């Protein structure tokens, strides 16, 4: 491998690159080279508003989380590729900036009360029908936002929705549109049909060897064996490392001590009044308001009543500021440092990332702690599980090194005591088993490293508990099949073609002899009843006489359909049906109007990427 690198380092391309670096250093210094590869923090500008790289990365991460949440393990790994995510995120940010600029020009706005009401009513943040502060904060943090920046994001979303609503509220459906849709939907069709079955014809059709040979010789390019590979692989699982794991008494004791130290020795029932800091309230203004609240508290007003009046905490305000029983680690270090030093019924203030708090301690409750012996079995299981996971993660580097250092899989097999396995042949669309249908395995199998250079693949992480290294076992190039290999396929194609030609002849004959057919009648059929009915609804209106056409079905059958009569019958739920169609037309018109507005605003905006 090192010799390979040395050999390639003498190439003309390498010399040109090195020469470019030397000249750059000599003329402009190292800063010129570094600056040349450093991009600005601004990735786009819309009507003078900058979109930063931080905005882009945060938006891309939000999209990544949404995709994983929606699709789970079924997601195509290509959808999570960074470049694709960032391109989509940038397009979205530009569209948002265009819409925000439009909203500002219309002097639209959203108040704090509107944002609070939206968050309180959002189903995502509720437990048993009530706003759940912990669920809200966990969601906000999972997206990489602070509570303040998240509220600003919600404010912007609501602002953009105002502009959209202005457009959608102006769209409407005309009465004659609803009337025409209602007539079409309530239409019934009476028709006859006769169906010719392809499979029946296939069973009665034969082809000769001469026909097979002639067709193959004229169409041999249509009968190819796709490129296929078979892989050798070593699959290493967490469980394969379990025999190497031991748990000592000292580790058990240390784990128990860690559990005890992390478990609360007490819980404290607390209430608070939160004064948020931001554009609408400075720290000085918050302190003045805090003094006002403390004064009212001293004069005899209840803490709960003051919390309902002054607190900005959406979750506890309506409960008189009640936070429930709090243990250390829930509210943050600054909050804990004050709360867990307070005496019963004390009231103290503290500032955290969420704002300025006035805290009241209402009750102290001691918590029972389980004994070492009661916890021993669970502690041992936890330590083994943790060591197994850590052990596999710790082996990643060793596995990668062994795979890279050898042109075979024997080293990995011997190191971990795992037999080398092989897959069946499969193509670029993957195989039928779990391993060969995995997109990462398919990509590795047909990569230049594995397919052309015949090297071991890099370590492929299938899951937290499974990794694999693969290499080519067998490679078959795409090739033309011989007549022997393709004979069954050629025969199947020929029989189907001949059977279909026979069906077409029968259908054409039926068109010429309508009176002699064994018609099946369907009276007053409605839309969507079955495939034959759907085809009947594609026929033109009969004027002076019936309309007859040959139609193909999805299963290959042919049907001669004779449309006899079209009627429109009133629906029993006419009012409900009319309202439904009106909503449909309004939604369609709204979507088209929003799309047109977005295109107009984008084309009118000054956008620099």
Coordinates of C-alpha atoms in Angstrom, one line a residue, residues 159-492:
X159 CA -46.8 35.6 10.5
X160 CA -46.3 33.7 7.2
X161 CA -49.6 31.9 7.8
X162 CA -51.3 35.3 8.0
X163 CA -50.1 36.2 4.6
X164 CA -51.2 32.8 3.2
X165 CA -54.6 33.2 4.8
X166 CA -55.0 36.5 3.2
X167 CA -54.6 34.8 -0.2
X168 CA -56.7 31.6 0.6
X169 CA -59.5 33.6 2.2
X170 CA -59.9 35.6 -1.1
X171 CA -60.5 32.4 -3.2
X172 CA -64.0 31.1 -3.8
X173 CA -65.9 28.6 -5.9
X174 CA -68.6 29.8 -8.3
X175 CA -72.0 28.1 -8.1
X176 CA -71.8 26.8 -11.7
X177 CA -68.5 25.1 -10.9
X178 CA -70.0 23.2 -8.0
X179 CA -73.1 22.4 -10.1
X180 CA -71.0 20.9 -12.9
X181 CA -68.9 18.9 -10.5
X182 CA -72.0 17.6 -8.8
X183 CA -73.5 16.6 -12.1
X184 CA -70.3 14.7 -13.1
X185 CA -70.0 12.9 -9.7
X186 CA -73.7 12.0 -9.7
X187 CA -73.6 10.6 -13.2
X188 CA -74.5 7.0 -13.8
X189 CA -73.8 5.0 -16.9
X190 CA -75.6 2.0 -18.3
X191 CA -73.5 -0.2 -20.5
X192 CA -72.9 -3.7 -21.9
X193 CA -69.5 -5.4 -22.1
X194 CA -67.9 -8.6 -23.2
X195 CA -64.4 -9.5 -21.9
X196 CA -61.7 -11.6 -23.6
X197 CA -59.4 -13.3 -21.1
X198 CA -55.7 -13.2 -21.9
X199 CA -54.7 -16.1 -19.6
X200 CA -57.3 -18.4 -21.1
X201 CA -55.8 -17.6 -24.5
X202 CA -52.2 -18.1 -23.2
X203 CA -53.1 -21.6 -22.1
X204 CA -54.4 -22.5 -25.5
X205 CA -51.4 -20.9 -27.4
X206 CA -48.3 -22.8 -28.5
X207 CA -45.1 -21.8 -30.3
X208 CA -42.7 -24.0 -32.3
X209 CA -39.0 -24.3 -31.8
X210 CA -38.4 -22.6 -35.1
X211 CA -40.4 -19.6 -34.0
X212 CA -38.4 -19.4 -30.7
X213 CA -35.1 -19.6 -32.6
X214 CA -36.1 -17.0 -35.1
X215 CA -37.4 -14.6 -32.5
X216 CA -34.3 -15.0 -30.4
X217 CA -32.0 -14.4 -33.3
X218 CA -33.8 -11.2 -34.3
X219 CA -34.1 -9.9 -30.7
X220 CA -31.2 -11.3 -28.8
X221 CA -30.3 -7.9 -27.3
X222 CA -33.6 -8.0 -25.4
X223 CA -32.4 -11.1 -23.4
X224 CA -29.5 -10.1 -21.1
X225 CA -28.2 -11.4 -17.9
X226 CA -27.8 -8.3 -15.6
X227 CA -24.4 -7.6 -13.9
X228 CA -24.3 -9.6 -10.7
X229 CA -22.0 -10.0 -7.7
X230 CA -21.6 -12.4 -4.9
X231 CA -19.9 -11.2 -1.7
X232 CA -17.8 -12.8 1.0
X233 CA -18.3 -11.1 4.4
X234 CA -17.6 -11.1 8.1
X235 CA -20.5 -9.9 10.2
X236 CA -19.5 -8.9 13.8
X237 CA -22.3 -8.5 16.4
X238 CA -22.2 -7.1 19.9
X239 CA -23.2 -10.5 21.2
X240 CA -20.0 -12.0 19.7
X241 CA -18.0 -10.1 22.2
X242 CA -20.1 -11.1 25.3
X243 CA -17.8 -14.0 26.3
X244 CA -14.9 -11.6 26.7
X245 CA -16.8 -9.4 29.2
X246 CA -16.4 -9.8 33.0
X247 CA -17.9 -7.8 35.8
X248 CA -16.0 -7.3 39.0
X249 CA -17.3 -6.6 42.5
X250 CA -15.6 -3.3 42.4
X251 CA -17.4 -2.4 39.2
X252 CA -20.8 -3.4 40.8
X253 CA -20.1 -1.3 43.9
X254 CA -19.0 1.7 41.7
X255 CA -22.1 1.3 39.6
X256 CA -24.3 1.2 42.7
X257 CA -22.6 4.3 44.1
X258 CA -23.2 6.1 40.8
X259 CA -26.9 5.1 40.8
X260 CA -27.2 6.3 44.4
X261 CA -25.5 9.6 43.7
X262 CA -27.7 10.2 40.6
X263 CA -30.9 9.3 42.4
X264 CA -32.5 12.1 44.4
X265 CA -32.3 11.8 48.1
X266 CA -35.2 14.2 48.3
X267 CA -37.8 15.9 46.2
X268 CA -39.0 19.5 46.7
X269 CA -42.5 20.8 46.0
X270 CA -41.9 24.3 44.5
X271 CA -43.8 27.1 42.8
X272 CA -42.3 29.9 40.6
X273 CA -43.0 33.0 38.8
X274 CA -41.0 33.4 35.5
X275 CA -40.2 36.7 34.0
X276 CA -38.8 36.1 30.5
X277 CA -36.0 38.3 29.2
X278 CA -35.7 39.4 25.5
X279 CA -36.6 42.2 23.1
X280 CA -39.8 43.0 25.0
X281 CA -38.3 43.1 28.5
X282 CA -34.8 44.0 29.6
X283 CA -33.1 42.6 32.7
X284 CA -33.5 46.0 34.4
X285 CA -37.2 46.0 33.7
X286 CA -37.5 42.4 34.9
X287 CA -35.8 43.3 38.2
X288 CA -38.2 46.3 38.7
X289 CA -41.2 44.0 38.1
X290 CA -39.7 41.4 40.5
X291 CA -39.5 44.1 43.3
X292 CA -43.2 44.9 42.6
X293 CA -44.2 41.3 42.9
X294 CA -42.2 40.8 46.1
X295 CA -43.8 43.9 47.6
X296 CA -47.3 42.6 46.8
X297 CA -46.3 39.2 48.3
X298 CA -45.1 40.9 51.5
X299 CA -48.4 42.8 51.7
X300 CA -50.3 39.5 51.9
X301 CA -51.2 38.6 48.3
X302 CA -50.9 34.9 47.6
X303 CA -48.0 33.5 45.5
X304 CA -50.5 31.6 43.4
X305 CA -52.5 34.6 42.5
X306 CA -49.4 36.6 41.6
X307 CA -48.1 33.7 39.4
X308 CA -51.4 33.7 37.5
X309 CA -51.0 37.4 36.9
X310 CA -47.3 37.9 36.2
X311 CA -45.7 34.5 35.2
X312 CA -44.6 33.9 31.6
X313 CA -44.4 30.1 32.2
X314 CA -47.2 28.7 30.0
X315 CA -47.2 25.4 31.8
X316 CA -47.5 26.5 35.4
X317 CA -49.1 29.9 35.2
X318 CA -52.7 28.6 35.3
X319 CA -51.7 26.3 38.2
X320 CA -50.6 29.2 40.4
X321 CA -46.9 28.6 39.5
X322 CA -46.9 25.1 40.8
X323 CA -43.9 23.1 39.3
X324 CA -44.8 19.8 41.1
X325 CA -42.2 17.7 42.9
X326 CA -38.8 18.7 41.6
X327 CA -35.6 16.6 41.9
X328 CA -32.0 17.8 41.1
X329 CA -31.2 18.0 37.4
X330 CA -34.7 18.8 36.2
X331 CA -34.6 22.6 36.3
X332 CA -30.9 23.2 35.7
X333 CA -27.9 23.9 38.0
X334 CA -28.6 27.6 38.7
X335 CA -32.2 26.8 39.7
X336 CA -31.2 23.7 41.7
X337 CA -28.4 25.7 43.6
X338 CA -31.1 28.0 45.0
X339 CA -34.0 25.6 45.5
X340 CA -32.1 22.9 47.3
X341 CA -30.5 25.4 49.7
X342 CA -33.9 27.0 50.7
X343 CA -35.7 26.4 53.9
X344 CA -39.4 25.5 53.9
X345 CA -41.7 28.4 52.9
X346 CA -38.7 30.5 51.8
X347 CA -39.1 32.7 48.7
X348 CA -35.9 33.6 46.6
X349 CA -35.1 34.8 43.2
X350 CA -32.7 33.2 40.6
X351 CA -31.8 33.9 37.0
X352 CA -31.5 31.1 34.5
X353 CA -31.4 30.7 30.7
X354 CA -35.2 31.0 30.7
X355 CA -35.3 34.3 32.5
X356 CA -35.8 35.6 36.1
X357 CA -37.6 33.3 38.6
X358 CA -39.2 34.0 41.9
X359 CA -39.2 30.6 43.7
X360 CA -41.3 29.4 46.7
X361 CA -40.5 26.2 48.5
X362 CA -43.7 24.5 49.7
X363 CA -42.7 20.9 50.9
X364 CA -39.6 18.7 51.3
X365 CA -40.0 14.9 50.8
X366 CA -37.3 12.3 51.5
X367 CA -36.9 9.5 48.9
X368 CA -36.2 5.8 49.8
X369 CA -33.1 4.3 48.0
X370 CA -32.9 0.6 47.1
X371 CA -30.1 -1.6 48.7
X372 CA -27.1 -2.9 46.9
X373 CA -28.3 -6.5 47.0
X374 CA -31.7 -5.5 45.6
X375 CA -29.9 -3.8 42.7
X376 CA -27.1 -6.3 42.1
X377 CA -28.7 -8.3 39.3
X378 CA -29.9 -5.2 37.4
X379 CA -26.6 -3.5 37.8
X380 CA -24.7 -6.6 36.4
X381 CA -27.1 -6.7 33.4
X382 CA -26.6 -3.0 32.8
X383 CA -22.8 -3.2 33.0
X384 CA -22.7 -6.1 30.6
X385 CA -25.0 -4.4 28.1
X386 CA -23.0 -1.2 28.3
X387 CA -19.7 -3.0 27.9
X388 CA -21.0 -5.0 25.0
X389 CA -22.0 -1.8 23.2
X390 CA -18.8 0.0 24.1
X391 CA -16.8 -3.1 23.2
X392 CA -18.1 -3.1 19.6
X393 CA -17.7 0.6 19.3
X394 CA -14.2 0.3 20.6
X395 CA -13.4 -2.5 18.1
X396 CA -14.4 -0.3 15.1
X397 CA -10.9 1.0 14.6
X398 CA -9.3 -2.5 14.9
X399 CA -11.8 -3.9 12.5
X400 CA -11.2 -1.1 10.0
X401 CA -7.4 -1.6 10.4
X402 CA -7.6 -5.3 9.8
X403 CA -9.9 -4.8 6.8
X404 CA -7.5 -2.2 5.3
X405 CA -4.3 -4.1 5.9
X406 CA -5.3 -7.3 4.2
X407 CA -6.6 -8.3 0.8
X408 CA -8.6 -11.1 2.4
X409 CA -11.1 -11.5 5.3
X410 CA -9.1 -14.2 7.1
X411 CA -7.6 -11.8 9.6
X412 CA -11.0 -10.6 10.7
X413 CA -12.3 -14.1 10.8
X414 CA -9.5 -15.3 13.0
X415 CA -9.4 -12.2 15.3
X416 CA -13.1 -12.5 16.2
X417 CA -13.7 -16.2 15.7
X418 CA -16.4 -15.7 13.1
X419 CA -16.6 -17.7 9.9
X420 CA -16.5 -16.0 6.5
X421 CA -19.9 -16.2 4.9
X422 CA -21.0 -15.6 1.3
X423 CA -24.1 -14.2 -0.3
X424 CA -26.1 -15.3 -3.4
X425 CA -25.6 -13.5 -6.6
X426 CA -27.5 -10.2 -6.8
X427 CA -27.7 -7.1 -9.1
X428 CA -27.6 -3.4 -8.6
X429 CA -31.2 -3.4 -7.4
X430 CA -30.2 -5.7 -4.5
X431 CA -31.0 -9.2 -3.4
X432 CA -33.9 -10.8 -1.5
X433 CA -32.3 -11.2 1.9
X434 CA -31.8 -8.5 4.6
X435 CA -28.0 -8.1 4.0
X436 CA -28.0 -7.8 0.2
X437 CA -31.1 -5.6 0.1
X438 CA -29.4 -3.1 2.4
X439 CA -28.6 0.1 0.4
X440 CA -25.1 0.5 2.1
X441 CA -24.2 -3.1 1.1
X442 CA -25.3 -2.6 -2.5
X443 CA -23.4 0.7 -2.7
X444 CA -20.2 -1.0 -1.3
X445 CA -20.5 -4.1 -3.5
X446 CA -20.6 -2.0 -6.7
X447 CA -18.0 0.6 -5.6
X448 CA -14.7 0.9 -7.4
X449 CA -12.9 -0.1 -4.2
X450 CA -14.6 -3.5 -3.9
X451 CA -15.6 -4.2 -7.5
X452 CA -12.7 -3.0 -9.5
X453 CA -9.8 -3.0 -7.0
X454 CA -11.0 -6.2 -5.3
X455 CA -10.2 -4.8 -1.9
X456 CA -12.1 -5.2 1.4
X457 CA -14.8 -2.7 2.0
X458 CA -14.6 -0.1 4.7
X459 CA -16.4 -1.0 7.9
X460 CA -20.2 -0.8 7.3
X461 CA -22.3 -0.1 10.4
X462 CA -25.6 -1.9 9.9
X463 CA -26.9 -0.9 13.4
X464 CA -25.6 -0.1 16.8
X465 CA -25.0 -3.8 17.4
X466 CA -23.8 -5.0 14.0
X467 CA -21.0 -4.2 11.6
X468 CA -19.8 -5.9 8.5
X469 CA -16.9 -5.9 6.1
X470 CA -17.4 -7.3 2.6
X471 CA -15.3 -8.2 -0.5
X472 CA -16.1 -9.6 -3.9
X473 CA -16.5 -13.3 -4.1
X474 CA -17.8 -13.5 -7.7
X475 CA -18.5 -10.9 -10.4
X476 CA -20.5 -11.6 -13.5
X477 CA -20.6 -8.8 -16.1
X478 CA -23.8 -8.0 -18.0
X479 CA -24.0 -10.5 -20.9
X480 CA -26.2 -11.8 -23.6
X481 CA -28.0 -15.0 -22.7
X482 CA -27.6 -18.0 -24.9
X483 CA -30.7 -19.5 -26.5
X484 CA -30.7 -22.3 -23.9
X485 CA -30.6 -19.8 -21.0
X486 CA -33.3 -17.6 -22.6
X487 CA -35.5 -20.2 -24.2
X488 CA -38.2 -20.1 -21.4
X489 CA -38.3 -16.3 -21.4
X490 CA -38.5 -16.2 -25.2
X491 CA -41.2 -18.7 -25.3
X492 CA -43.2 -16.8 -22.6

